[in-house]
């Protein structure tokens, strides 16, 4: 289960809306619940249809999280023109053992990939 305060869910949604029509990407960090939203540049060669967190920005974010005692809780990205469901590419390229949160045209859902198991997202006040 992913616990995310409503204001941080909205912060994430705002980041992704600014990226549209490109796919946006970022990290959710925290301890037991999401405490920080960390937007990352999308370095994918075709950002309208894919995402790739820019490697140096990703490394800097992970080091900063470690310094602050935060854990990587999830990786988020958007499907600006499709559902909140993992694409074949999302499944094939999944490397991290954290939930992948997808913001789509039909809402927000999280999955463990490549298995495809859905992870509930619980909104906190």
Short mmCIF file of C-alpha atoms in Angstrom, two decimals:
data_model
loop_
_atom_site.label_atom_id
_atom_site.label_comp_id
_atom_site.label_asym_id
_atom_site.label_seq_id
_atom_site.Cartn_x
_atom_site.Cartn_y
_atom_site.Cartn_z
CA UNK A 1 0.00 0.00 0.00
CA UNK A 2 1.22 3.48 -0.89
CA UNK A 3 0.21 6.27 1.48
CA UNK A 4 0.24 9.71 -0.09
CA UNK A 5 -1.05 13.00 1.32
CA UNK A 6 -3.61 14.61 -0.98
CA UNK A 7 -1.49 17.77 -1.38
CA UNK A 8 1.49 15.72 -2.64
CA UNK A 9 -0.72 13.81 -5.06
CA UNK A 10 -1.88 17.19 -6.40
CA UNK A 11 1.72 18.45 -6.54
CA UNK A 12 2.58 15.41 -8.64
CA UNK A 13 -0.43 15.95 -10.90
CA UNK A 14 0.57 19.61 -11.39
CA UNK A 15 4.10 18.59 -12.40
CA UNK A 16 2.76 16.10 -14.94
CA UNK A 17 0.24 18.58 -16.37
CA UNK A 18 3.10 21.02 -17.00
CA UNK A 19 4.95 18.30 -18.94
CA UNK A 20 2.00 17.42 -21.19
CA UNK A 21 1.80 16.44 -23.95
CA UNK A 22 5.15 14.83 -23.06
CA UNK A 23 5.24 12.04 -20.50
CA UNK A 24 6.50 13.24 -17.15
CA UNK A 25 8.54 11.29 -14.62
CA UNK A 26 9.62 11.61 -11.01
CA UNK A 27 10.06 9.96 -7.65
CA UNK A 28 8.04 9.70 -4.47
CA UNK A 29 10.26 9.63 -1.39
CA UNK A 30 9.51 9.20 2.27
CA UNK A 31 9.61 6.89 5.21
CA UNK A 32 6.20 5.29 5.85
CA UNK A 33 4.31 7.66 3.57
CA UNK A 34 5.19 9.97 0.70
CA UNK A 35 6.94 13.05 2.10
CA UNK A 36 8.52 14.46 -1.06
CA UNK A 37 7.74 14.67 -4.74
CA UNK A 38 10.90 14.82 -6.85
CA UNK A 39 10.23 15.72 -10.50
CA UNK A 40 12.91 14.55 -12.94
CA UNK A 41 13.67 15.57 -16.52
CA UNK A 42 12.39 13.15 -19.15
CA UNK A 43 15.40 12.26 -21.34
CA UNK A 44 13.54 9.77 -23.53
CA UNK A 45 14.31 10.29 -27.25
CA UNK A 46 10.55 10.20 -27.94
CA UNK A 47 9.04 11.88 -24.85
CA UNK A 48 5.55 11.99 -26.35
CA UNK A 49 5.36 8.21 -26.07
CA UNK A 50 7.91 7.25 -23.40
CA UNK A 51 9.85 8.31 -20.36
CA UNK A 52 13.41 7.93 -19.17
CA UNK A 53 14.55 9.70 -16.02
CA UNK A 54 17.65 11.71 -16.89
CA UNK A 55 20.43 9.60 -15.30
CA UNK A 56 22.44 12.34 -13.56
CA UNK A 57 19.31 13.97 -12.14
CA UNK A 58 18.16 10.55 -10.92
CA UNK A 59 21.50 9.88 -9.25
CA UNK A 60 21.49 13.30 -7.57
CA UNK A 61 17.93 12.74 -6.31
CA UNK A 62 18.79 9.31 -4.88
CA UNK A 63 21.86 10.70 -3.08
CA UNK A 64 19.84 13.60 -1.68
CA UNK A 65 17.17 11.18 -0.44
CA UNK A 66 19.83 9.07 1.25
CA UNK A 67 21.30 12.15 2.99
CA UNK A 68 17.82 13.05 4.26
CA UNK A 69 17.09 9.54 5.49
CA UNK A 70 14.32 9.03 2.94
CA UNK A 71 13.58 5.89 0.96
CA UNK A 72 12.44 5.57 -2.62
CA UNK A 73 8.76 4.67 -2.24
CA UNK A 74 7.66 4.84 -5.88
CA UNK A 75 8.48 5.99 -9.38
CA UNK A 76 5.72 7.95 -11.08
CA UNK A 77 5.08 8.82 -14.70
CA UNK A 78 2.22 9.93 -16.89
CA UNK A 79 0.26 8.57 -19.80
CA UNK A 80 -1.12 11.90 -21.11
CA UNK A 81 -3.17 10.21 -23.83
CA UNK A 82 -3.95 6.86 -22.28
CA UNK A 83 -5.11 4.91 -19.26
CA UNK A 84 -3.34 4.50 -15.94
CA UNK A 85 -2.24 1.00 -16.88
CA UNK A 86 1.28 -0.25 -17.65
CA UNK A 87 2.18 -0.31 -21.32
CA UNK A 88 4.20 -3.21 -22.75
CA UNK A 89 7.22 -0.86 -22.69
CA UNK A 90 6.59 0.02 -19.02
CA UNK A 91 6.59 -3.68 -18.17
CA UNK A 92 9.63 -4.54 -20.30
CA UNK A 93 11.76 -1.68 -18.94
CA UNK A 94 10.84 -1.97 -15.25
CA UNK A 95 14.00 -2.34 -13.15
CA UNK A 96 13.20 -1.00 -9.69
CA UNK A 97 11.53 -3.02 -6.93
CA UNK A 98 9.15 -0.23 -5.96
CA UNK A 99 5.65 0.55 -7.21
CA UNK A 100 5.32 2.36 -10.52
CA UNK A 101 2.58 4.98 -10.22
CA UNK A 102 0.87 5.85 -13.48
CA UNK A 103 -1.21 8.99 -13.96
CA UNK A 104 -3.51 8.43 -16.92
CA UNK A 105 -6.57 9.93 -18.51
CA UNK A 106 -8.71 7.73 -16.24
CA UNK A 107 -7.00 8.39 -12.89
CA UNK A 108 -4.03 7.15 -10.88
CA UNK A 109 -2.97 3.55 -10.30
CA UNK A 110 0.18 1.86 -9.01
CA UNK A 111 1.74 -1.47 -9.99
CA UNK A 112 4.67 -3.69 -9.12
CA UNK A 113 6.37 -4.38 -12.43
CA UNK A 114 7.06 -6.51 -14.33
CA UNK A 115 4.57 -8.71 -12.42
CA UNK A 116 1.69 -6.32 -13.01
CA UNK A 117 0.34 -6.61 -9.47
CA UNK A 118 -1.72 -3.56 -8.52
CA UNK A 119 -0.70 -1.69 -5.36
CA UNK A 120 -3.45 0.27 -3.61
CA UNK A 121 -2.87 4.02 -3.31
CA UNK A 122 -4.33 5.45 -0.08
CA UNK A 123 -4.92 9.18 0.06
CA UNK A 124 -4.17 10.89 3.35
CA UNK A 125 -5.68 14.21 4.40
#
